[in-house]
Short mmCIF file of C-alpha atoms in Angstrom, two decimals:
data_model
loop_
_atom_site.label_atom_id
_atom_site.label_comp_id
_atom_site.label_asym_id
_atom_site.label_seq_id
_atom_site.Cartn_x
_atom_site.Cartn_y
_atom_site.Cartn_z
CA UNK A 1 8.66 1.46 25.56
CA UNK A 2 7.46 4.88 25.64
CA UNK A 3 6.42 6.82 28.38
CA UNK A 4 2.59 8.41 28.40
CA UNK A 5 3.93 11.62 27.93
CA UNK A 6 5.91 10.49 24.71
CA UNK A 7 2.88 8.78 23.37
CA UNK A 8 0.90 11.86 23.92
CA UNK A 9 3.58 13.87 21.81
CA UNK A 10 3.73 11.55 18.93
CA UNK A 11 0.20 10.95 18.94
CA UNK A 12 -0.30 14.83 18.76
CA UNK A 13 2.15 15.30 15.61
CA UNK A 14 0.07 12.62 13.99
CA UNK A 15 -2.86 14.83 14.77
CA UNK A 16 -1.31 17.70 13.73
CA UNK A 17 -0.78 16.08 10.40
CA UNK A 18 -4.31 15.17 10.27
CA UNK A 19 -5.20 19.32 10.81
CA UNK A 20 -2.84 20.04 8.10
CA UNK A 21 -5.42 17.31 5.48
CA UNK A 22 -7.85 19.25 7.44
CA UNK A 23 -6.64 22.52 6.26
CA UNK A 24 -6.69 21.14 2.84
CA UNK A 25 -10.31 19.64 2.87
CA UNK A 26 -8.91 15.89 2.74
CA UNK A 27 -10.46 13.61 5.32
CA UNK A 28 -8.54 14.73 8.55
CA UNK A 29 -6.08 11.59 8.74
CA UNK A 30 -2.26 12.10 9.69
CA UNK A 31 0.21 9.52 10.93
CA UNK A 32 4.19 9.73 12.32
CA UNK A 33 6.58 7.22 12.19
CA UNK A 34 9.03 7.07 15.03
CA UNK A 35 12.71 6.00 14.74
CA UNK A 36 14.92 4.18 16.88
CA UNK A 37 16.00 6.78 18.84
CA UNK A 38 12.94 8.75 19.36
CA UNK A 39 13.25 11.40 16.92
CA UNK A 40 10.35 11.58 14.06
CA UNK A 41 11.66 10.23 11.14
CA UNK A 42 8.40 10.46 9.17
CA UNK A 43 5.58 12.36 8.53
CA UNK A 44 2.36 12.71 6.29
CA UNK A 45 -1.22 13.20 6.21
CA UNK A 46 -4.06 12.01 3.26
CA UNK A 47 -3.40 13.67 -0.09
CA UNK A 48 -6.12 11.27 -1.73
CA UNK A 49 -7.28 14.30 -3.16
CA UNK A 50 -4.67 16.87 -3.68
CA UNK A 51 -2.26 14.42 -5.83
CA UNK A 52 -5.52 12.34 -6.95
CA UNK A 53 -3.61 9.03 -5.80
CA UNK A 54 -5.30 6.17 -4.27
CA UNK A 55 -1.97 5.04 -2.29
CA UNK A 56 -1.26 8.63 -0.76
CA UNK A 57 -2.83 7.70 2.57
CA UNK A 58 -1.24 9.40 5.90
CA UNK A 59 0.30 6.02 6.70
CA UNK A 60 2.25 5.22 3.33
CA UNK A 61 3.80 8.67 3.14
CA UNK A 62 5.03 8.58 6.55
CA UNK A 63 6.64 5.28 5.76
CA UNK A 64 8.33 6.47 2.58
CA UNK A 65 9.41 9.65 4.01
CA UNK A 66 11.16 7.37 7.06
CA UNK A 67 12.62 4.84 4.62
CA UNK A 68 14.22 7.68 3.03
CA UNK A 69 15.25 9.32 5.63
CA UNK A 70 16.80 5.75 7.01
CA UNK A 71 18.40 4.71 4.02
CA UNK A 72 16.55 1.64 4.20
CA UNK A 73 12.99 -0.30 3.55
CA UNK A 74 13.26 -1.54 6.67
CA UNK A 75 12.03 0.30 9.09
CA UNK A 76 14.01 -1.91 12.49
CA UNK A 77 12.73 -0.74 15.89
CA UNK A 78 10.41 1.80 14.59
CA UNK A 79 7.10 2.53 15.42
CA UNK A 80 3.93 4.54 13.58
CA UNK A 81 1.35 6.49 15.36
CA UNK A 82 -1.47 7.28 13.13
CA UNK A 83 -5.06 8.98 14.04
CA UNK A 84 -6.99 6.11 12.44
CA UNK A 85 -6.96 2.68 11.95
CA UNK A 86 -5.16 1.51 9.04
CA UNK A 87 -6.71 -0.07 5.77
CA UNK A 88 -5.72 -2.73 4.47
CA UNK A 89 -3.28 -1.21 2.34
CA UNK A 90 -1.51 0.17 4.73
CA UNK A 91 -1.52 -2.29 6.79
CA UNK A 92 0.49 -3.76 4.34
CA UNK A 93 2.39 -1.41 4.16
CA UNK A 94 3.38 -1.43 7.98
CA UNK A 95 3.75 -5.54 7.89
CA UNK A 96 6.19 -4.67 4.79
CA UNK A 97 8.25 -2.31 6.45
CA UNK A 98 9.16 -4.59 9.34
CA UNK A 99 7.88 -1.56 11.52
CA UNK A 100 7.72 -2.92 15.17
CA UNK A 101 4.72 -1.24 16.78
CA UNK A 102 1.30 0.74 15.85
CA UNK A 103 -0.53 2.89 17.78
CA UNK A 104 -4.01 3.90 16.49
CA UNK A 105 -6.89 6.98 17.45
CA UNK A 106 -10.35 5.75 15.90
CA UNK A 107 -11.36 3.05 14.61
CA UNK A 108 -12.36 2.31 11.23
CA UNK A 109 -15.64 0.24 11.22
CA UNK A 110 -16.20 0.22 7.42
CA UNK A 111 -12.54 -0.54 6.25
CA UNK A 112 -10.29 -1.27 9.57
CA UNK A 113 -7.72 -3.38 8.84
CA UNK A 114 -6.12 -3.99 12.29
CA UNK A 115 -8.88 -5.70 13.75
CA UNK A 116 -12.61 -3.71 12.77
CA UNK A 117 -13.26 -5.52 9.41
CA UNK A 118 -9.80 -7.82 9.52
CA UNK A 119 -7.18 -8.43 11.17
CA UNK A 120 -4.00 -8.40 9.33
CA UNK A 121 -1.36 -8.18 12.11
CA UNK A 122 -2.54 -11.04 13.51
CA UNK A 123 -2.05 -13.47 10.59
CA UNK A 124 0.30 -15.85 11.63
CA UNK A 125 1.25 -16.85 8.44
CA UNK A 126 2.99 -13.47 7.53
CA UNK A 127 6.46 -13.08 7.92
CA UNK A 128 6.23 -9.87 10.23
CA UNK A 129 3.81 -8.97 13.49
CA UNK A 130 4.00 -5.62 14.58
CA UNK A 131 2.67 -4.62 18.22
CA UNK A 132 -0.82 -3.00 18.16
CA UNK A 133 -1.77 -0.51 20.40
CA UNK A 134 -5.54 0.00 19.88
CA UNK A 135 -7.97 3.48 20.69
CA UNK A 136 -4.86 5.56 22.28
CA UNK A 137 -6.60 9.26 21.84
CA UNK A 138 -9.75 7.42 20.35
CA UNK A 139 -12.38 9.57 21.16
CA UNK A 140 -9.76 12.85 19.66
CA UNK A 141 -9.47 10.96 16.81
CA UNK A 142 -13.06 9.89 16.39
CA UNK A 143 -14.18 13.71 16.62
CA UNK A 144 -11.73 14.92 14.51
CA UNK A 145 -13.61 13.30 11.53
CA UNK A 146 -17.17 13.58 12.42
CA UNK A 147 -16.37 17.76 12.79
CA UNK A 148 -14.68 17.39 8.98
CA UNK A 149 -18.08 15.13 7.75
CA UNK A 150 -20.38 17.27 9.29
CA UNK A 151 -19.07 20.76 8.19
CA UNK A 152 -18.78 19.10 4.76
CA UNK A 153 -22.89 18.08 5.25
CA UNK A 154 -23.43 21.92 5.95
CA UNK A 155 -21.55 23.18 3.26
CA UNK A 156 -23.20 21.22 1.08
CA UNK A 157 -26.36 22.42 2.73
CA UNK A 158 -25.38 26.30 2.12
CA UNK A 159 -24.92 25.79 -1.35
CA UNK A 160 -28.15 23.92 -2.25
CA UNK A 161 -29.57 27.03 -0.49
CA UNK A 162 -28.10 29.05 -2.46
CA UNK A 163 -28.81 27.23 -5.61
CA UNK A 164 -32.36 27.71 -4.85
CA UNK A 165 -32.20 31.10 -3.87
CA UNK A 166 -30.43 31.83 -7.38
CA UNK A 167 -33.58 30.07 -9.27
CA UNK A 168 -35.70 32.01 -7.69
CA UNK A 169 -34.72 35.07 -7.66
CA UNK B 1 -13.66 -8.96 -21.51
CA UNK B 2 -10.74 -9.05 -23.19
CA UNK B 3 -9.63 -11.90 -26.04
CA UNK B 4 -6.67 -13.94 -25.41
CA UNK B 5 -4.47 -12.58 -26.99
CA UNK B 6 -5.15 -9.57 -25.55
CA UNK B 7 -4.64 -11.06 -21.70
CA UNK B 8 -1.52 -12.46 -23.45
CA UNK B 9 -0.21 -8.88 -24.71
CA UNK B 10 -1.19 -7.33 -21.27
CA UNK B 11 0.48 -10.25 -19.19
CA UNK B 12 3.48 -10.18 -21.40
CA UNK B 13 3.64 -6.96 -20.87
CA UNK B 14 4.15 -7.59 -17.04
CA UNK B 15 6.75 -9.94 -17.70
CA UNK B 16 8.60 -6.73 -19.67
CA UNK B 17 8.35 -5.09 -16.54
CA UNK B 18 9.84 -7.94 -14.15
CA UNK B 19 12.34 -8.79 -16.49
CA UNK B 20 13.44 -5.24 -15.76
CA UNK B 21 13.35 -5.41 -12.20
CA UNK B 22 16.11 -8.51 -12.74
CA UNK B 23 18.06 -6.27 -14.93
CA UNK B 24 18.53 -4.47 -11.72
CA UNK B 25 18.85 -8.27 -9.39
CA UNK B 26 15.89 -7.03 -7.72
CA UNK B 27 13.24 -9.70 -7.40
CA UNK B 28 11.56 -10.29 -10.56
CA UNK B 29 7.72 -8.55 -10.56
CA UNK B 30 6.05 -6.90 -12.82
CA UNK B 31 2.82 -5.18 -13.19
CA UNK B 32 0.65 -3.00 -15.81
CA UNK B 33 -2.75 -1.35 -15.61
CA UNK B 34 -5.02 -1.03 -18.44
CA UNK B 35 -7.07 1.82 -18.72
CA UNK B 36 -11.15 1.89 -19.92
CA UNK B 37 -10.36 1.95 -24.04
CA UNK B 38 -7.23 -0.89 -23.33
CA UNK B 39 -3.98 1.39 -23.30
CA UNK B 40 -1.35 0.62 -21.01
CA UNK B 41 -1.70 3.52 -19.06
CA UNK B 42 0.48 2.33 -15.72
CA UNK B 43 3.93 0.14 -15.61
CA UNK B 44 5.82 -0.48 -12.23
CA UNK B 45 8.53 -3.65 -11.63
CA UNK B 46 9.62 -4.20 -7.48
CA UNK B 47 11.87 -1.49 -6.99
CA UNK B 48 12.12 -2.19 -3.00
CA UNK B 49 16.27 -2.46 -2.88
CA UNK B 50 16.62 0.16 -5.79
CA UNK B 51 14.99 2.66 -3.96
CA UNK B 52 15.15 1.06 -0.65
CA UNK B 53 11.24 1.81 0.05
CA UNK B 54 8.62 -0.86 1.52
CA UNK B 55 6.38 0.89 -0.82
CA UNK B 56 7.89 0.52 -4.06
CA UNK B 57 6.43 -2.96 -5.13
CA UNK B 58 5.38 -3.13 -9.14
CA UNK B 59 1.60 -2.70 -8.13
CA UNK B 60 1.76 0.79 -6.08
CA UNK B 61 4.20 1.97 -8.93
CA UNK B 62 2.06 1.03 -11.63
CA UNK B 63 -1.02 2.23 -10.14
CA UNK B 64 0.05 5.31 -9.14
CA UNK B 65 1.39 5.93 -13.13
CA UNK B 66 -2.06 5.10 -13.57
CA UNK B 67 -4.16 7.59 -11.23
CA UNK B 68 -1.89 10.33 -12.75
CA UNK B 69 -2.15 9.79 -16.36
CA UNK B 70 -6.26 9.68 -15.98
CA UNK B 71 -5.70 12.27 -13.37
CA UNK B 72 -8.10 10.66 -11.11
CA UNK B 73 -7.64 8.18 -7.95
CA UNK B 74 -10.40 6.22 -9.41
CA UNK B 75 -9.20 3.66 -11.97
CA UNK B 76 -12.64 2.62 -12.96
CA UNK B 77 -12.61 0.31 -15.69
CA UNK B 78 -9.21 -0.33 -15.29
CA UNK B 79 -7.34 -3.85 -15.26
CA UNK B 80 -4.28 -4.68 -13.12
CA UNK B 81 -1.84 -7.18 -14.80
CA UNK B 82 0.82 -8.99 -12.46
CA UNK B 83 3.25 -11.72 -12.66
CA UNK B 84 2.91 -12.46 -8.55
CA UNK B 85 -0.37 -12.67 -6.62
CA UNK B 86 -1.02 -9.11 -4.79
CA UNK B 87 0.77 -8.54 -1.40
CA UNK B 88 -1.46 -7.19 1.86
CA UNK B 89 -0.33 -3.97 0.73
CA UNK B 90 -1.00 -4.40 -2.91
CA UNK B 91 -4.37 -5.94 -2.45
CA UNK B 92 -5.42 -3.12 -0.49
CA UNK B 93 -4.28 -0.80 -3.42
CA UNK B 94 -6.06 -2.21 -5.90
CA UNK B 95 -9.42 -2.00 -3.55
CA UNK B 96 -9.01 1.58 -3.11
CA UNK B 97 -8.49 2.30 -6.62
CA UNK B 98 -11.16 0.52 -7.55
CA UNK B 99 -9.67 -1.26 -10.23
CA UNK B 100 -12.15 -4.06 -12.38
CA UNK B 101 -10.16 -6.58 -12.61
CA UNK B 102 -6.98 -8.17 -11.62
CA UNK B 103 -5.57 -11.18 -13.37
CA UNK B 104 -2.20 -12.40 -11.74
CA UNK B 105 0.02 -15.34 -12.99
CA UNK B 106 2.57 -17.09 -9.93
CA UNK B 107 0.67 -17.81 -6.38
CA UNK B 108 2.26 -16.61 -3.85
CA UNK B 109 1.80 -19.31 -0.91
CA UNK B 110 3.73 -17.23 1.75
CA UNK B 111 2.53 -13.32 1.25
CA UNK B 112 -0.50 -13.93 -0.98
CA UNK B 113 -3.26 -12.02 -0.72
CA UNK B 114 -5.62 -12.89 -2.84
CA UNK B 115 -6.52 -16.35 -2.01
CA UNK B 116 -3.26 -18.18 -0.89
CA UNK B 117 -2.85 -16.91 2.65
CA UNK B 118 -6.03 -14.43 2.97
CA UNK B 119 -8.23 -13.36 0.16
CA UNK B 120 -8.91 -9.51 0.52
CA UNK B 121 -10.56 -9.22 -2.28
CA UNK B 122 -13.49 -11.33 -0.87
CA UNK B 123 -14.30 -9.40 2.11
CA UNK B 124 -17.89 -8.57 2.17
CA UNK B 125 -17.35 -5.45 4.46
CA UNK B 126 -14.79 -3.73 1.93
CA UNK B 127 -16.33 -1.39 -0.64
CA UNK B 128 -14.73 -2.77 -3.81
CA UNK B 129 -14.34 -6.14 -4.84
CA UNK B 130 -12.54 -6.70 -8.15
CA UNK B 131 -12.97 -9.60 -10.06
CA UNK B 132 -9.60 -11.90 -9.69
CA UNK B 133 -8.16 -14.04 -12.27
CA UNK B 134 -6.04 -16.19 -10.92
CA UNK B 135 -2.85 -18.28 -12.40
CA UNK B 136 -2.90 -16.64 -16.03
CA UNK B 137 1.08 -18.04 -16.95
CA UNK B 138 1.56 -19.26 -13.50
CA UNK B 139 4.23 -21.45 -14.66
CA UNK B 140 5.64 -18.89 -16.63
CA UNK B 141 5.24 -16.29 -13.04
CA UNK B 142 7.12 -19.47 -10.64
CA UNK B 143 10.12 -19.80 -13.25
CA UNK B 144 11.02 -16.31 -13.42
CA UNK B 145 10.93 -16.50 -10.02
CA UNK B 146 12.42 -19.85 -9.68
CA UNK B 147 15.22 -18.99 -11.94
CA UNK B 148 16.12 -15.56 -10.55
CA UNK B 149 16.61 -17.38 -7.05
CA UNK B 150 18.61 -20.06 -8.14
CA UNK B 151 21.09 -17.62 -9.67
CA UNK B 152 21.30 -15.84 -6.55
CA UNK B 153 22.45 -18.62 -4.77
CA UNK B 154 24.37 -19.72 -7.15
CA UNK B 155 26.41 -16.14 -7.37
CA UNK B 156 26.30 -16.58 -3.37
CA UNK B 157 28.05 -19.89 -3.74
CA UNK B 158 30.98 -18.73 -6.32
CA UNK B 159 31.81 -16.14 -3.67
CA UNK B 160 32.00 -17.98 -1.13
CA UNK B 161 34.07 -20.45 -2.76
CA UNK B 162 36.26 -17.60 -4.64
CA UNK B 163 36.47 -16.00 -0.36
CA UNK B 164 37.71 -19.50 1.00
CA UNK B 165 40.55 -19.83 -2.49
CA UNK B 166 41.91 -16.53 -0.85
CA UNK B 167 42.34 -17.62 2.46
CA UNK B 168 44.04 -20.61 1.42
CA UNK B 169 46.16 -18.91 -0.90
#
């Protein structure tokens, strides 16, 4: 188990993955994956966008990145903080890698798959359940994405202004 | 819609693919996606012990060949061909590419999600749900499964026996 102040730390370099999407202009999502013996073994952050892939979510290149990094697909004693509740996918994706515990930020109302829309983790007919820690840094996580939506709203905004200003000039 | 010879091309198609992956003794899955004028424009077979990466089932691999040859992560119009009913993980894929349609041949009673052990696809809060065709050469999916286990075993039993000769030699 990890102490608060180790949960706070990984839970931070998720979020400083999500700053780096940020950066970018990709919905602010970043996740970490955790190895055995506490060192990061995995990192990434959405690149929907950038690499115009629907599987490059935060979660699945975090989990590649630590499968390569351990030699292995399965990821034994590790665990994956993220700053948003997975999708389904990778949710998947976590049940797949045998990872043993998630920590989420926000929820995800519209597309949670760890307990908001469905619950995968909890289907006992799946060959793997990985702990779920639910809402740690929820509120950081939350905020972090309605900033990103709402500057997006008033950029959009400023150009339509300006669009209009252009026609009639 | 497609004729059936067409779903016959595509699905065989799939089965090139898996016979590849037990080429390599990995486990025996193949998938294709076909883009909006019918080209083949993704191919992926399991490559989880090849590359040793949760992530590399024939779905993600294929749909990712996919999003970069139309250079979008929006595979509208596209088809997904497999020869094993979609994963958690692969379900969720195909959602958030968007993909049309997904016709799949074996069921997969213990990982299945697309009816056998959840149905993803039928989730009313999601914001894509493909059509599914399920069981296209489902006998055809089980036995190349089927088969490709038996000669596992079968390899696991001539070692065994060939381990205990030596020791009594």
């Amino acid at each position: 188990m990890f102490s608060s102040e180790e949960k706070k730390a990984y839970m931070q370099a998720a979020f400083d993955q999500a700053n780096l999407a940020k950066e970018q202009e990709e919905v602010p999502i970043g996740a970490v994956v955790v190895g055995p013996d506490g060192e990061i073994i995995g990192r990434g952050y959405n690149h929907r966008e950038l690499d115009q892939d629907a599987v490059a979510h935060a979660e699945i290149l975090a989990i590649r990145e630590a499968c390569q990094k351990l030699g292995s697909w399965r990821l034994i004693d590790c665990s994956l903080f993220v700053t948003l509740e997975p999708c389904a996918m990778c949710a998947g994706a976590i049940i797949n890698s045998r990872i043993k515990t998630v920590y989420f930020a926000a929820l995800d109302p519209k597309a949670g798959a760890a307990g908001s829309v469905v619950d995968l983790f909890s289907v006992e007919k799946f060959n793997h359940h990985p702990q779920v820690i639910r809402g740690l840094y929820r509120e950081q996580g939350a905020q972090l994405l309605k900033d990103f939506f709402r500057e997006i709203r008033e950029k959009q905004k400023a150009a339509k202004k300006a669009a209009e200003n252009c026609q009639t000039d």
